[in-house]
Short mmCIF file of C-alpha atoms in Angstrom, two decimals:
data_model
loop_
_atom_site.label_atom_id
_atom_site.label_comp_id
_atom_site.label_asym_id
_atom_site.label_seq_id
_atom_site.Cartn_x
_atom_site.Cartn_y
_atom_site.Cartn_z
CA MET A 1 -0.12 0.02 -0.15
CA SER A 2 1.41 3.61 -1.17
CA THR A 3 2.01 6.38 1.92
CA LEU A 4 0.39 9.31 2.23
CA THR A 5 3.55 10.77 0.71
CA ASP A 6 3.71 8.59 -2.30
CA LEU A 7 -0.09 9.26 -3.22
CA LEU A 8 0.22 13.10 -3.11
CA ALA A 9 3.31 13.02 -5.22
CA GLU A 10 1.25 10.45 -7.89
CA HIS A 11 -1.93 12.07 -8.31
CA THR A 12 -1.61 15.60 -7.18
CA ARG A 13 0.48 18.79 -7.41
CA LEU A 14 0.35 20.22 -3.90
CA SER A 15 3.11 22.27 -2.73
CA GLY A 16 5.89 21.00 -0.19
CA ALA A 17 4.22 22.74 2.51
CA ALA A 18 1.33 21.89 1.66
CA VAL A 19 2.09 18.02 1.75
CA ASP A 20 4.19 19.10 5.01
CA HIS A 21 0.63 20.41 6.59
CA LEU A 22 -1.37 17.30 5.48
CA GLN A 23 1.09 15.15 7.26
CA LEU A 24 0.87 17.48 10.38
CA VAL A 25 -3.16 16.54 10.35
CA VAL A 26 -2.71 12.91 9.97
CA ALA A 27 -0.21 12.72 12.66
CA GLU A 28 -2.61 14.36 15.15
CA TRP A 29 -6.01 13.27 13.67
CA GLN A 30 -6.21 9.76 15.99
CA LEU A 31 -6.89 12.81 18.87
CA LEU A 32 -9.66 13.98 16.62
CA SER A 33 -11.10 10.47 15.68
CA ASP A 34 -10.88 9.58 19.49
CA LEU A 35 -12.48 12.58 20.73
CA SER A 36 -15.28 12.47 17.79
CA PHE A 37 -16.33 8.87 17.89
CA ALA A 38 -15.74 8.44 14.16
CA ASP A 39 -13.68 7.47 10.89
CA PHE A 40 -11.81 10.06 9.64
CA LEU A 41 -10.84 9.81 5.68
CA LEU A 42 -8.57 12.51 4.21
CA TRP A 43 -9.61 13.51 0.59
CA VAL A 44 -7.32 15.31 -2.08
CA PRO A 45 -9.28 16.38 -5.20
CA LEU A 46 -7.92 15.52 -8.65
CA ASP A 47 -10.33 17.29 -10.37
CA ASP A 48 -13.70 19.15 -10.02
CA ALA A 49 -15.72 15.76 -9.88
CA THR A 50 -13.03 13.38 -8.39
CA PHE A 51 -11.73 12.98 -5.15
CA LEU A 52 -8.97 10.31 -3.55
CA CYS A 53 -8.80 9.01 -0.12
CA VAL A 54 -5.02 9.15 0.84
CA ALA A 55 -5.43 8.34 4.43
CA GLN A 56 -7.96 7.26 6.82
CA ALA A 57 -7.90 6.55 11.25
CA ARG A 58 -10.45 4.75 13.21
CA PRO A 59 -11.50 5.41 16.42
CA THR A 60 -10.52 3.42 19.50
CA THR A 61 -13.44 4.70 21.29
CA ALA A 62 -16.60 3.39 19.36
CA PRO A 63 -17.21 1.04 16.38
CA THR A 64 -15.65 1.97 13.00
CA ALA A 65 -17.83 2.91 10.21
CA HIS A 66 -15.43 1.57 7.61
CA PRO A 67 -14.13 -1.75 8.61
CA GLU A 68 -12.73 -2.25 4.69
CA ASP A 69 -9.72 -0.12 4.00
CA VAL A 70 -10.60 2.90 1.91
CA VAL A 71 -7.00 4.36 1.04
CA GLY A 72 -6.24 4.62 -2.58
CA SER A 73 -10.09 4.37 -3.83
CA SER A 74 -11.95 7.38 -5.08
CA MET A 75 -15.21 9.24 -5.01
CA GLN A 76 -17.50 11.03 -7.42
CA VAL A 77 -18.77 14.27 -6.35
CA GLU A 78 -22.23 12.76 -7.45
CA GLU A 79 -21.54 10.47 -4.42
CA HIS A 80 -20.61 12.48 -2.11
CA PRO A 81 -21.35 16.11 -2.64
CA GLN A 82 -20.28 17.53 0.82
CA LEU A 83 -16.93 17.22 -0.55
CA ARG A 84 -16.74 19.79 -3.19
CA ARG A 85 -19.33 21.94 -1.12
CA ALA A 86 -16.74 22.12 1.74
CA ILE A 87 -13.83 23.58 -0.42
CA ILE A 88 -16.63 25.75 -1.87
CA GLU A 89 -17.96 27.67 0.96
CA SER A 90 -15.28 26.48 2.87
CA ARG A 91 -16.36 25.53 6.13
CA ILE A 92 -17.98 22.10 7.57
CA CYS A 93 -20.35 20.73 6.21
CA ARG A 94 -22.87 18.26 7.45
CA GLU A 95 -25.42 15.41 5.59
CA GLU A 96 -29.06 15.91 6.25
CA ASP A 97 -29.64 12.49 6.15
CA PRO A 98 -27.26 9.11 7.19
CA LEU A 99 -26.01 7.46 4.41
CA TRP A 100 -26.42 3.51 4.74
CA HIS A 101 -22.95 1.75 4.33
CA LEU A 102 -22.48 -1.81 4.33
CA GLY A 103 -25.23 -2.32 6.35
CA VAL A 104 -24.14 0.39 8.80
CA PRO A 105 -25.98 3.94 8.93
CA VAL A 106 -23.43 6.34 8.87
CA ARG A 107 -23.48 10.01 9.41
CA ARG A 108 -21.05 11.94 7.51
CA GLU A 109 -19.69 15.33 7.77
CA THR A 110 -16.75 17.09 5.82
CA ILE A 111 -14.07 19.62 7.27
CA PRO A 112 -11.77 21.85 4.76
CA VAL A 113 -7.88 21.81 5.31
CA ARG A 114 -6.81 25.08 5.30
CA LEU A 115 -3.14 26.01 4.62
CA GLY A 116 -3.18 30.05 4.47
CA LYS A 117 -5.91 30.89 2.46
CA GLN A 118 -6.22 28.07 0.18
CA VAL A 119 -8.37 24.69 0.88
CA ILE A 120 -5.93 21.99 0.06
CA ALA A 121 -7.93 18.97 1.26
CA VAL A 122 -10.96 17.76 2.94
CA VAL A 123 -11.32 15.93 5.86
CA SER A 124 -14.64 13.69 6.51
CA ARG A 125 -15.91 12.43 9.48
CA ASN A 126 -18.13 9.59 9.52
CA THR A 127 -19.77 8.31 12.52
CA ASN A 128 -21.37 4.97 12.88
CA LEU A 129 -25.01 5.58 14.11
CA ALA A 130 -25.53 1.83 14.48
CA VAL A 131 -24.77 1.67 18.19
CA PRO A 132 -27.04 3.86 20.23
CA ARG A 133 -25.29 6.48 22.76
CA VAL A 134 -26.68 8.04 25.73
CA PRO A 135 -25.37 11.52 26.09
CA SER A 136 -23.02 11.47 29.33
CA PRO A 137 -20.76 14.90 30.60
CA LEU A 138 -17.53 12.61 29.22
CA GLU A 139 -19.37 12.16 25.28
CA ILE A 140 -20.46 15.99 25.33
CA SER A 141 -16.77 17.13 26.70
CA TYR A 142 -15.28 14.91 23.94
CA LEU A 143 -17.85 15.69 21.62
CA GLY A 144 -17.50 19.67 22.21
CA SER A 145 -13.56 19.34 22.18
CA ALA A 146 -13.73 17.59 19.02
CA ALA A 147 -16.08 20.22 16.93
CA ASP A 148 -13.82 22.93 18.44
CA LEU A 149 -10.30 21.46 16.79
CA CYS A 150 -12.21 20.76 13.90
CA GLN A 151 -13.23 24.06 13.55
CA MET A 152 -9.62 24.64 14.01
CA ILE A 153 -8.48 22.64 10.86
CA ALA A 154 -11.12 24.31 8.76
CA ASP A 155 -9.53 27.80 10.40
CA GLY A 156 -6.15 26.79 9.24
CA THR A 157 -4.91 27.39 13.05
CA PHE A 158 -4.49 23.36 13.89
CA PRO A 159 -2.41 21.39 13.66
CA THR A 160 0.72 23.47 14.44
CA THR A 161 4.47 23.34 12.84
CA GLU A 162 5.54 24.98 16.13
CA PRO A 163 6.32 23.54 18.87
CA SER A 164 6.56 19.62 18.06
CA PRO A 165 3.78 17.68 19.12
CA ASP A 166 5.75 14.67 19.97
CA VAL A 167 2.39 12.86 18.95
CA HIS A 168 3.70 9.34 18.82
CA THR A 169 4.58 9.32 22.47
CA SER A 170 1.63 11.68 23.82
CA PRO A 171 -1.00 10.24 26.15
CA ARG A 172 -4.12 9.57 24.20
CA VAL A 173 -7.55 10.73 24.67
CA GLY A 174 -8.06 7.49 26.79
CA ASP A 175 -5.02 8.10 28.85
CA GLY A 176 -6.59 10.94 30.64
CA PHE A 177 -8.69 13.75 29.52
CA ILE A 178 -9.24 17.41 30.94
CA ARG A 179 -11.12 20.30 29.58
CA LEU A 180 -10.62 23.66 30.69
CA ASP A 181 -12.23 26.97 30.49
CA ALA A 182 -10.77 30.34 28.92
CA ALA A 183 -10.00 30.91 32.48
CA GLY A 184 -8.24 27.72 33.07
CA ALA A 185 -10.28 26.30 35.72
CA VAL A 186 -11.58 22.48 34.92
CA VAL A 187 -14.96 22.28 33.51
CA PHE A 188 -14.30 18.53 33.10
CA ALA A 189 -12.13 15.83 33.74
CA SER A 190 -12.66 12.21 32.94
CA PRO A 191 -12.22 9.43 35.46
CA ASN A 192 -8.58 8.16 34.41
CA ALA A 193 -7.47 12.01 34.48
CA LEU A 194 -8.84 12.00 38.29
CA SER A 195 -6.87 9.06 38.79
CA ALA A 196 -3.57 10.37 37.45
CA TYR A 197 -4.31 13.36 39.76
CA HIS A 198 -5.14 11.67 42.90
CA ARG A 199 -1.80 9.33 42.69
CA MET A 200 -0.20 12.59 42.55
CA GLY A 201 -1.59 13.66 45.66
CA HIS A 202 -4.66 15.39 45.01
CA ALA A 203 -7.61 13.87 47.11
CA SER A 204 -10.49 15.84 46.05
CA ASP A 205 -12.30 16.78 42.29
CA LEU A 206 -10.89 19.16 39.93
CA VAL A 207 -14.09 20.57 38.44
CA GLY A 208 -13.65 24.12 39.33
CA VAL A 209 -10.07 24.03 40.35
CA HIS A 210 -7.24 26.26 38.19
CA LEU A 211 -4.85 23.09 36.62
CA ALA A 212 -1.96 25.25 36.57
CA PRO A 213 -1.74 26.27 39.94
CA LEU A 214 -3.14 22.91 41.57
CA THR A 215 -0.20 20.79 39.31
CA ARG A 216 2.70 23.17 40.20
CA SER A 217 1.94 22.79 43.59
CA LEU A 218 1.59 18.74 43.04
CA ILE A 219 5.06 18.35 41.25
CA ASP A 220 8.20 17.88 43.14
CA ASP A 221 11.09 19.62 41.22
CA PRO A 222 10.25 23.20 40.95
CA PHE A 223 11.84 23.85 37.31
CA ASP A 224 9.34 21.05 36.27
CA ALA A 225 6.51 22.80 38.04
CA THR A 226 6.95 25.77 36.83
CA GLU A 227 7.60 24.57 33.06
CA ILE A 228 4.01 22.86 33.78
CA ALA A 229 2.24 25.44 34.85
CA GLN A 230 3.80 27.73 32.28
CA ARG A 231 2.48 25.64 29.68
CA PHE A 232 -0.75 25.20 30.56
CA ARG A 233 -1.50 28.80 30.87
CA ALA A 234 0.02 29.00 27.56
CA ALA A 235 -2.25 26.75 25.93
CA VAL A 236 -5.16 28.36 27.54
CA ASP A 237 -3.53 31.65 26.13
CA GLY A 238 -3.61 29.90 22.46
CA ASN A 239 -0.16 28.91 21.85
CA PRO A 240 0.59 24.89 21.72
CA SER A 241 3.10 22.87 23.78
CA MET A 242 4.73 19.65 23.59
CA ARG A 243 4.82 16.81 25.68
CA MET A 244 6.40 16.93 29.05
CA GLU A 245 6.85 14.20 31.89
CA ALA A 246 6.97 15.06 36.05
CA GLU A 247 7.22 13.49 38.85
CA SER A 248 4.59 13.79 41.93
CA ARG A 249 6.05 14.43 45.52
CA ARG A 250 4.62 11.44 46.00
CA GLY A 251 6.56 9.50 43.50
CA ALA A 252 3.76 9.55 40.77
CA SER A 253 4.86 9.91 36.97
CA VAL A 254 2.97 11.73 34.66
CA LEU A 255 2.68 12.92 31.10
CA PHE A 256 1.24 15.83 29.84
CA ARG A 257 0.55 17.81 26.93
CA ALA A 258 -1.87 20.67 26.64
CA LEU A 259 -3.50 22.04 23.35
CA PRO A 260 -5.39 25.59 23.18
CA LEU A 261 -8.85 25.62 21.87
CA ARG A 262 -9.53 28.61 19.72
CA PRO A 263 -12.45 28.01 17.10
CA ARG A 264 -12.71 30.51 14.73
CA GLY A 265 -10.28 32.80 16.67
CA ASN A 266 -12.69 32.96 19.98
CA PRO A 267 -10.74 31.46 23.12
CA ALA A 268 -12.80 28.43 24.13
CA GLY A 269 -9.81 27.16 26.97
CA ALA A 270 -7.54 24.39 26.29
CA LEU A 271 -7.57 20.55 26.06
CA VAL A 272 -5.41 19.08 28.82
CA LEU A 273 -4.33 15.10 28.26
CA CYS A 274 -2.43 13.23 30.64
CA ARG A 275 -1.15 9.72 31.30
CA ASP A 276 -0.24 7.91 34.62
CA VAL A 277 3.18 6.13 33.81
CA THR A 278 4.79 5.44 37.10
CA GLU A 279 4.89 1.85 36.63
CA VAL A 280 6.49 2.54 33.50
CA ARG A 281 9.19 4.17 35.19
CA ARG A 282 9.50 1.78 37.54
CA ARG A 283 9.77 -0.76 35.29
CA ASP A 284 12.35 1.27 33.10
CA ARG A 285 14.21 2.40 35.85
CA ALA A 286 14.52 -1.65 37.26
CA LEU A 287 15.77 -2.34 33.79
CA MET A 288 18.15 0.40 33.63
CA SER A 289 19.81 -1.10 36.97
CA LYS A 290 19.86 -4.85 35.75
CA ASP A 291 21.87 -3.42 32.41
CA ALA A 292 24.05 -1.59 34.72
CA THR A 293 24.65 -4.85 36.43
CA ILE A 294 25.18 -6.68 33.69
CA ARG A 295 27.62 -4.15 32.08
CA GLU A 296 29.95 -4.63 35.44
CA ILE A 297 29.98 -8.12 35.24
CA HIS A 298 31.50 -8.30 31.75
CA HIS A 299 33.31 -5.50 32.83
CA ARG A 300 35.17 -7.74 35.58
CA VAL A 301 34.98 -10.89 33.84
CA LYS A 302 37.28 -8.76 31.09
CA ASN A 303 39.29 -7.56 33.80
CA ASN A 304 39.54 -11.11 35.13
CA LEU A 305 40.48 -12.87 31.70
CA GLN A 306 43.34 -10.21 31.20
CA THR A 307 44.87 -11.13 34.71
CA VAL A 308 44.37 -14.70 33.68
CA ALA A 309 46.30 -13.96 30.17
CA ALA A 310 49.04 -11.95 32.20
CA LEU A 311 49.77 -15.10 34.15
CA LEU A 312 49.95 -17.17 31.31
CA ARG A 313 51.94 -14.61 29.54
CA LEU A 314 54.53 -14.54 32.81
CA GLN A 315 54.09 -18.19 32.96
CA SER A 316 55.63 -18.75 29.24
CA ARG A 317 58.38 -16.57 29.75
CA ARG A 318 59.98 -18.80 32.78
CA THR A 319 59.45 -21.99 30.86
CA SER A 320 61.83 -23.43 28.55
CA ASN A 321 60.32 -26.05 27.45
CA GLU A 322 59.16 -25.02 23.59
CA GLU A 323 56.15 -27.07 23.20
CA ALA A 324 55.03 -26.04 26.81
CA ARG A 325 55.51 -22.18 25.98
CA GLU A 326 53.86 -22.73 22.75
CA ALA A 327 50.53 -24.10 24.56
CA LEU A 328 50.71 -21.10 26.93
CA ALA A 329 50.90 -18.93 24.21
CA GLU A 330 47.59 -20.51 22.44
CA SER A 331 45.88 -20.15 25.78
CA VAL A 332 47.13 -16.42 25.62
CA ARG A 333 45.46 -16.09 22.40
CA ARG A 334 42.19 -17.74 23.44
CA VAL A 335 41.54 -15.83 26.72
CA THR A 336 42.34 -12.76 25.15
CA SER A 337 40.09 -13.36 22.29
CA ILE A 338 37.23 -14.12 25.08
CA ALA A 339 38.38 -10.88 26.85
CA LEU A 340 37.50 -8.51 23.72
CA VAL A 341 33.81 -9.50 23.43
CA HIS A 342 33.65 -8.90 27.59
CA GLU A 343 34.80 -5.74 26.81
CA THR A 344 32.59 -5.14 23.56
CA LEU A 345 29.73 -6.19 25.76
CA SER A 346 30.80 -4.49 29.25
CA MET A 347 29.84 -1.11 26.65
CA SER A 348 26.75 -2.76 25.14
CA VAL A 349 23.22 -1.55 26.29
CA ASP A 350 21.57 -4.64 24.42
CA GLU A 351 23.97 -7.61 24.89
CA ARG A 352 24.69 -7.52 21.67
CA VAL A 353 28.35 -7.10 19.88
CA ASP A 354 29.32 -5.47 16.54
CA LEU A 355 31.43 -8.59 15.20
CA ASP A 356 33.23 -6.09 12.75
CA ASP A 357 34.49 -4.31 15.63
CA VAL A 358 36.05 -7.63 17.90
CA ILE A 359 37.62 -9.23 14.48
CA ASP A 360 39.62 -6.27 13.79
CA ARG A 361 40.64 -5.85 16.89
CA VAL A 362 41.61 -9.57 17.12
CA ILE A 363 43.18 -9.58 13.65
CA PRO A 364 46.13 -7.80 14.88
CA MET A 365 46.39 -9.70 18.40
CA MET A 366 46.74 -13.11 15.97
CA SER A 367 49.17 -11.63 13.57
CA ASP A 368 51.54 -11.04 17.01
CA VAL A 369 51.49 -13.93 18.29
CA ALA A 370 52.23 -16.06 14.82
CA THR A 371 55.34 -17.33 14.32
CA THR A 372 58.03 -15.05 13.90
CA GLU A 373 59.27 -17.72 11.07
CA THR A 374 56.34 -16.94 8.29
CA GLN A 375 55.60 -13.61 6.91
CA VAL A 376 51.97 -13.71 6.50
CA SER A 377 49.32 -11.02 6.80
CA VAL A 378 45.89 -11.26 7.45
CA ARG A 379 42.13 -9.29 6.56
CA ARG A 380 38.67 -9.01 6.96
CA GLU A 381 36.40 -8.87 3.91
CA GLY A 382 32.60 -8.67 4.26
CA PRO A 383 30.49 -7.51 7.00
CA PHE A 384 29.31 -9.63 10.12
CA GLY A 385 27.10 -7.39 11.32
CA VAL A 386 26.01 -7.01 14.79
CA VAL A 387 24.91 -10.68 16.85
CA ALA A 388 23.80 -11.40 20.21
CA ALA A 389 26.25 -12.10 23.16
CA GLU A 390 25.78 -15.90 23.35
CA LEU A 391 27.05 -16.17 19.48
CA ALA A 392 29.68 -14.00 19.53
CA THR A 393 31.46 -15.49 21.90
CA PRO A 394 31.65 -18.86 20.18
CA LEU A 395 31.81 -17.40 16.75
CA VAL A 396 35.17 -15.29 17.49
CA MET A 397 36.86 -18.37 19.67
CA VAL A 398 36.16 -20.22 15.96
CA LEU A 399 37.51 -17.63 13.73
CA THR A 400 40.73 -17.32 15.46
CA GLU A 401 41.11 -20.91 15.77
CA LEU A 402 41.14 -21.34 12.42
CA VAL A 403 43.06 -18.39 11.32
CA GLN A 404 45.85 -19.39 14.04
CA ASN A 405 45.95 -23.27 12.16
CA ALA A 406 46.36 -21.25 8.81
CA PHE A 407 49.44 -19.52 10.12
CA GLU A 408 51.07 -22.63 12.50
CA HIS A 409 49.67 -25.35 9.16
CA ALA A 410 49.69 -23.45 5.88
CA TYR A 411 52.98 -21.86 5.60
CA ALA A 412 56.77 -22.95 5.65
CA PRO A 413 59.03 -20.98 7.61
CA GLY A 414 59.94 -17.51 6.02
CA GLN A 415 57.07 -18.31 3.46
CA ARG A 416 55.09 -14.91 2.53
CA GLY A 417 51.15 -15.46 1.98
CA GLU A 418 48.16 -13.95 3.59
CA VAL A 419 44.74 -15.32 5.08
CA VAL A 420 41.75 -13.46 3.92
CA VAL A 421 38.51 -13.49 6.40
CA HIS A 422 35.58 -13.44 4.14
CA ALA A 423 31.65 -12.43 5.70
CA GLU A 424 28.36 -12.78 3.88
CA ARG A 425 25.95 -12.29 5.75
CA SER A 426 21.73 -12.95 4.84
CA ALA A 427 18.58 -12.41 7.24
CA ARG A 428 19.16 -16.25 7.72
CA TRP A 429 22.61 -17.01 7.45
CA LEU A 430 26.14 -15.91 8.41
CA ASP A 431 28.78 -17.61 5.78
CA VAL A 432 32.14 -16.98 6.61
CA VAL A 433 35.20 -18.39 4.76
CA ILE A 434 39.09 -18.29 5.59
CA ALA A 435 40.70 -18.59 3.07
CA ASP A 436 45.04 -19.15 2.94
CA ASP A 437 47.50 -19.40 -0.20
CA GLY A 438 49.92 -21.77 1.33
CA LYS A 439 50.47 -25.47 0.95
CA GLY A 440 47.05 -27.05 1.08
CA LEU A 441 46.04 -29.65 3.27
CA PRO A 442 48.11 -32.87 3.67
CA PRO A 443 46.54 -36.15 2.07
CA GLY A 444 44.08 -38.16 3.77
CA PHE A 445 43.44 -35.27 6.25
CA SER A 446 39.54 -35.50 7.97
CA LEU A 447 38.49 -33.23 10.20
CA GLU A 448 36.94 -35.77 11.97
CA ARG A 449 39.87 -37.37 12.94
CA THR A 450 42.19 -34.67 13.28
CA GLU A 451 44.04 -34.55 16.63
CA ARG A 452 44.76 -31.10 16.63
CA LEU A 453 43.46 -29.28 19.80
CA GLY A 454 42.82 -26.16 17.79
CA LEU A 455 40.30 -28.10 15.10
CA GLN A 456 39.10 -30.24 18.29
CA ILE A 457 37.46 -26.97 19.86
CA VAL A 458 36.44 -25.75 17.00
CA ARG A 459 34.39 -28.44 15.82
CA THR A 460 33.05 -28.31 19.25
CA LEU A 461 31.87 -24.73 19.55
CA VAL A 462 30.64 -24.89 15.67
CA GLU A 463 28.23 -28.24 16.87
CA SER A 464 27.35 -27.33 20.54
CA GLU A 465 27.42 -23.31 20.46
CA LEU A 466 26.84 -22.35 17.41
CA ARG A 467 24.36 -25.01 15.60
CA GLY A 468 26.21 -24.54 12.37
CA SER A 469 28.38 -26.71 9.89
CA LEU A 470 31.95 -26.39 9.23
CA SER A 471 34.45 -27.98 6.33
CA LEU A 472 37.60 -27.73 5.14
CA ARG A 473 38.33 -28.21 1.31
CA ARG A 474 41.50 -27.48 -1.00
CA ARG A 475 41.34 -24.72 -3.09
CA PRO A 476 41.38 -24.56 -6.66
CA ARG A 477 44.80 -22.37 -7.04
CA GLY A 478 46.45 -23.67 -4.07
CA GLY A 479 46.06 -23.31 -0.23
CA THR A 480 42.90 -24.16 1.93
CA GLU A 481 39.67 -22.75 2.49
CA ALA A 482 37.64 -23.28 5.89
CA VAL A 483 33.87 -22.61 5.11
CA LEU A 484 31.44 -21.81 8.22
CA ARG A 485 28.01 -21.25 8.18
CA VAL A 486 25.82 -20.35 11.21
CA PRO A 487 22.39 -19.60 11.32
CA LEU A 488 21.25 -16.28 12.54
CA ARG A 489 17.10 -16.99 12.62
CA GLY A 490 15.91 -17.47 15.98
CA ARG A 491 18.93 -15.51 17.63
CA ARG A 492 18.51 -11.93 19.06
#
């Protein structure tokens, strides 16, 4: 399905400013849909007789009037005369009689979308009348606020570009709804809004209370208290505000957003949305504390592994047996490669590792511990990408063992060569080829029957930890290739 921008670019010649304004309308209109208990459809004229639907919103507070997807469909003026009428008369138009749509009675209203002096589109507000509604203070307040905001769309004063509304993280109508009069006093507060203020420390009703000074008295931080009170007053004076969060003296965290209501330019108070996010913030703090603890553990593991590597290195210097010295050097390399992974995890916030960074740090280390008789270089090709922590450690160990195996067994003393670590990644697999240009595999070599400790370690890690596959084969032009395939599906 094409996006709003795609449809506008393909079917209209609207200016960039007009497209931006329609995107703002669509970003805000879920609020209007919920307040109106109605579906909202955005129509743009293609010519004098045809309109195209480019966006659609359904209410969360009432049954939809359009269970089908209307975006991309066209409408002739004969089918919906109010679309053209709203543009010509530049006012909200309403049908006298309901329209039956898919067996459901629907009342349709059209709202011109004004930008400057021009009407650039029409919003159709379609209400499902199949479910009878008993007028209540909440419904009356919702519909009254919706009427004011819809009139402001027709006036060209809503939505505004500054400041940014933060609609994706703002509280919604059902979270908590408060209507203020032109003096800033509460004329209606929904039950959820009352609950939010009760948790903040206000025990009585809100109706008749001036919201700005009350909220200021409940908030713990003096700066936040002053800021929110000023934003409430600014909304009453006709200025929109961004979403803001504050914590009360009792420890309750609440999100606020205030919208001015000025239909036809007349001050009609403000609409305040609020949402109690105390439990959400408590869980966030718990997760942050847990993440910090895990990162500290990784940091300490890294330090301990580096200490172990240093002790092994010291022991190697004191050992006269060449075979023992080589074994200790291999242990130093293995421990150091694991320490690099834990160092990366100690700086990660989501237990994921950038393998490209780790491999690029491991490669020089492997070159340093290679035998001095050979003159072999190693380089990486292709991206490994980011992988989960449980995959990173065994994978880095496997790669270091395979590269080290090429250093030790593929080249004669004094021979020059190059080892290439090539990676290809898809949505499902990570494929790695470690290729050398050395003397190739010995006759009768079998990976399953080899007695080399490094390759035995590799086989165990590939089969038990990585759940992948590994094969060693001769290269057509000489040398050896180690082909590793690791599944990524199902990993975090």
